[in-house]
Coordinates of C-alpha atoms in Angstrom, one line a residue:
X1071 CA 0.0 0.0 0.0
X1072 CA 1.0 3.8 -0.6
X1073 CA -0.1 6.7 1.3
X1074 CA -0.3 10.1 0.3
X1075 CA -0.8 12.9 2.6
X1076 CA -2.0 15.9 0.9
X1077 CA -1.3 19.0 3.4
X1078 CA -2.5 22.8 2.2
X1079 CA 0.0 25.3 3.6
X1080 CA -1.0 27.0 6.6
X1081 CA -2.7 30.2 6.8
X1082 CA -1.0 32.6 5.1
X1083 CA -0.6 36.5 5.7
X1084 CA -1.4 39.3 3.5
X1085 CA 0.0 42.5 5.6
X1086 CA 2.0 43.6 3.0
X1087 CA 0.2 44.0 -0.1
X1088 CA 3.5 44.7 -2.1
X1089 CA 4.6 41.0 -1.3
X1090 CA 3.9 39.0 -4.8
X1091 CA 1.6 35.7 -4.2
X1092 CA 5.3 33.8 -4.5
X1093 CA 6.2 35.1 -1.2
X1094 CA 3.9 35.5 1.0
X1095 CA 4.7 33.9 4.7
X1096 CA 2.3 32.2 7.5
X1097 CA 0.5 34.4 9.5
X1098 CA 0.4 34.2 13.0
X1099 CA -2.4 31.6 13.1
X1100 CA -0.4 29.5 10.6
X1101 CA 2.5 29.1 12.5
X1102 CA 0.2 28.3 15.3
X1103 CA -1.4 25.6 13.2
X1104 CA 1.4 24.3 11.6
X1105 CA 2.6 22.7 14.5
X1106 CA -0.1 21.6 16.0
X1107 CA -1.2 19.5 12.8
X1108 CA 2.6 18.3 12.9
X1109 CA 1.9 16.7 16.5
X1110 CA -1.5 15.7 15.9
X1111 CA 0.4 13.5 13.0
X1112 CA 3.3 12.5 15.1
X1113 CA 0.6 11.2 17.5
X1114 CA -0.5 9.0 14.7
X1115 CA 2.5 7.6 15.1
X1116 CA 3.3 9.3 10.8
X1117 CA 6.4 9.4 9.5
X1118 CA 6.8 10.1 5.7
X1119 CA 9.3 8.5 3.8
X1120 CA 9.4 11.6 1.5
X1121 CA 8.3 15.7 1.9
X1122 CA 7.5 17.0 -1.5
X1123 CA 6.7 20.7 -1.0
X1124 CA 6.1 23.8 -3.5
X1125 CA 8.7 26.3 -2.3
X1126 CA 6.4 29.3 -2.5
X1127 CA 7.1 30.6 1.1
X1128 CA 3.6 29.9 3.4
X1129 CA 3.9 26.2 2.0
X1130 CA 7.9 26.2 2.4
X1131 CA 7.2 27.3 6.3
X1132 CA 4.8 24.8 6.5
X1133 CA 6.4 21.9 5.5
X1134 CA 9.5 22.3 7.4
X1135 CA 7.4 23.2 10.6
X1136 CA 5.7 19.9 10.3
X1137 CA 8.6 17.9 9.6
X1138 CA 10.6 19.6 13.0
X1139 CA 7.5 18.6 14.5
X1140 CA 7.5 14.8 13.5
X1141 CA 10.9 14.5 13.8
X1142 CA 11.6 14.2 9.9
X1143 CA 15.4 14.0 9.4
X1144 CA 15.6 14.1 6.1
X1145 CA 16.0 17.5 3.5
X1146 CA 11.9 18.5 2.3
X1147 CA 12.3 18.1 -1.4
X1148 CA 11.1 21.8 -3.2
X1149 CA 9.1 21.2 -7.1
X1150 CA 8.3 24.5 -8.4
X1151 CA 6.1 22.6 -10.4
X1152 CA 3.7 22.1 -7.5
X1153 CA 3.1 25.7 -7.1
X1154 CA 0.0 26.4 -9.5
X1155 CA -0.3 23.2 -10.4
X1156 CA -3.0 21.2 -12.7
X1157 CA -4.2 17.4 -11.4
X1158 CA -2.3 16.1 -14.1
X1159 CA 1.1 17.7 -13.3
X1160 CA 0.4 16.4 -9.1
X1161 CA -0.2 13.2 -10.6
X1162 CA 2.8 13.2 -12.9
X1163 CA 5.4 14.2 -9.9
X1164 CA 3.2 11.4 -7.9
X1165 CA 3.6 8.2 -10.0
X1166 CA 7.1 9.5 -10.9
X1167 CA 8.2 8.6 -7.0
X1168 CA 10.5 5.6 -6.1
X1169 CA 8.3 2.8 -4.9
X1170 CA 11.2 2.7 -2.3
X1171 CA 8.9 5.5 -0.9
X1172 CA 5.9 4.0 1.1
X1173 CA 4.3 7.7 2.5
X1174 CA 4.9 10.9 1.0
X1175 CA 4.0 14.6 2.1
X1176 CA 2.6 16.5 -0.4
X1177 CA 2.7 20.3 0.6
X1178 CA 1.0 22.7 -1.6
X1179 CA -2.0 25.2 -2.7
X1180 CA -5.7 25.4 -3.4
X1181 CA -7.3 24.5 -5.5
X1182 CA -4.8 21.9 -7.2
X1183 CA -5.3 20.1 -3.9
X1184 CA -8.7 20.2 -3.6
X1185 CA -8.9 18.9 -7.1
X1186 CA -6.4 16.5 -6.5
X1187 CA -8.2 14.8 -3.6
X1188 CA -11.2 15.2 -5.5
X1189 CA -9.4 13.3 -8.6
X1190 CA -8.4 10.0 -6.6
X1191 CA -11.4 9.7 -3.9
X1192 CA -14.3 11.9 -4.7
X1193 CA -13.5 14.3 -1.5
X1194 CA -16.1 17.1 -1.3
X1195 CA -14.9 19.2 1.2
X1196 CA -12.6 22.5 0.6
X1197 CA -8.9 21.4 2.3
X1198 CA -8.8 24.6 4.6
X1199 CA -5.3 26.3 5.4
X1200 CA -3.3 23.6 7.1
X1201 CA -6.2 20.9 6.5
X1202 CA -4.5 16.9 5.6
X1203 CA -5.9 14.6 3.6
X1204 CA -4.6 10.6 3.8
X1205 CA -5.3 8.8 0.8
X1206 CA -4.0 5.1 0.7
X1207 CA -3.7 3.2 -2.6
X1208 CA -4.1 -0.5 -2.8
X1209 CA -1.0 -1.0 -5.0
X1210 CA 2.6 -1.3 -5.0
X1211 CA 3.7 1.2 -7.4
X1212 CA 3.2 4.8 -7.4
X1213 CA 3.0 4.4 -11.1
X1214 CA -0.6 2.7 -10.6
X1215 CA -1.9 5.0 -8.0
X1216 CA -5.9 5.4 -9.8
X1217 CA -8.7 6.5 -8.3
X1218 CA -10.3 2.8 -8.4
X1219 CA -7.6 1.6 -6.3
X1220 CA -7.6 4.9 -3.7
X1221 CA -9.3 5.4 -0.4
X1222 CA -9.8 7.9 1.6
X1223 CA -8.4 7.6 5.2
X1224 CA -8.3 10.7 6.7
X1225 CA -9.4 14.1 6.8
X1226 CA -8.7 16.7 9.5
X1227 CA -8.0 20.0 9.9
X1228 CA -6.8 22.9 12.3
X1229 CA -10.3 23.8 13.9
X1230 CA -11.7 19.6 13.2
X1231 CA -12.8 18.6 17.0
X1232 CA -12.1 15.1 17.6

């Protein structure tokens, strides 16, 4: 089985107006929620085998807050082609990982995450800032992650009660 996690930045700030989209970092909330959805995984006892992350700054932030947080030791990857991406181009960077890799981090924007989760499992629901979707496919390959063989696990969020 593979598991994706697909994680939507935190909340970002827009103080300065003169920032461009690129650059914007976590507002204070964000880097509240960040690591809180960091321990909430590490409680979960999850531990990704890869962080794949666009390197726009708020999802940049976010990704190395929740990998402090869980105790990742290893570099988050950065794919500028995450940032603004379509479904097709996720999907591309997504069967294009080792099999070697068992859970991957996906850290990135609306709405190619919302479409994306949407894609493989039919998910509904707008990924708010910081929100984490689980996905696990029944395969062995990335190369064959479809939505026939996907299932949604988990979905949770910053202000989700338990």
């Amino acid at each position: 089985m593979k598991k994706l996690y697909i994680i939507r930045h935190a909340k970002s700030s827009w103080k300065d107006g003169a920032l461009e989209d690129f650059e914007r970092p976590l507002s204070k909330r964000g880097k509240a929620n960040a690591p809180m959805m960091g321990e909430r995984l590490k409680k979960k006892g999850v531990m990704p085998d890869i962080i794949l992350s666009s390197p726009a700054k708020r999802a940049k932030e976010t990704a190395e807050i929740i990998a402090k947080e869980i105790g990742y030791k290893k570099k988050v990857l950065f794919n500028e082609e995450i940032y603004e991406a379509s479904v097709a181009t996720l999907c591309d960077i997504l069967r294009a990982l080792s099999d070697k890799n068992k859970t991957v981090f996906l850290v990135g924007h609306n709405p190619s995450l919302n479409d994306l989760a949407h894609y493989y499992v039919s998910h509904e629901a707008n990924i708010p800032t910081c929100g984490i979707v689980e996905i696990g496919f029944d395969c062995d390959n990335w190369a064959e992650i479809e939505p026939k063989n996907a299932k949604l696990l988990l979905f949770d969020y910053p202000k989700k009660s338990d």
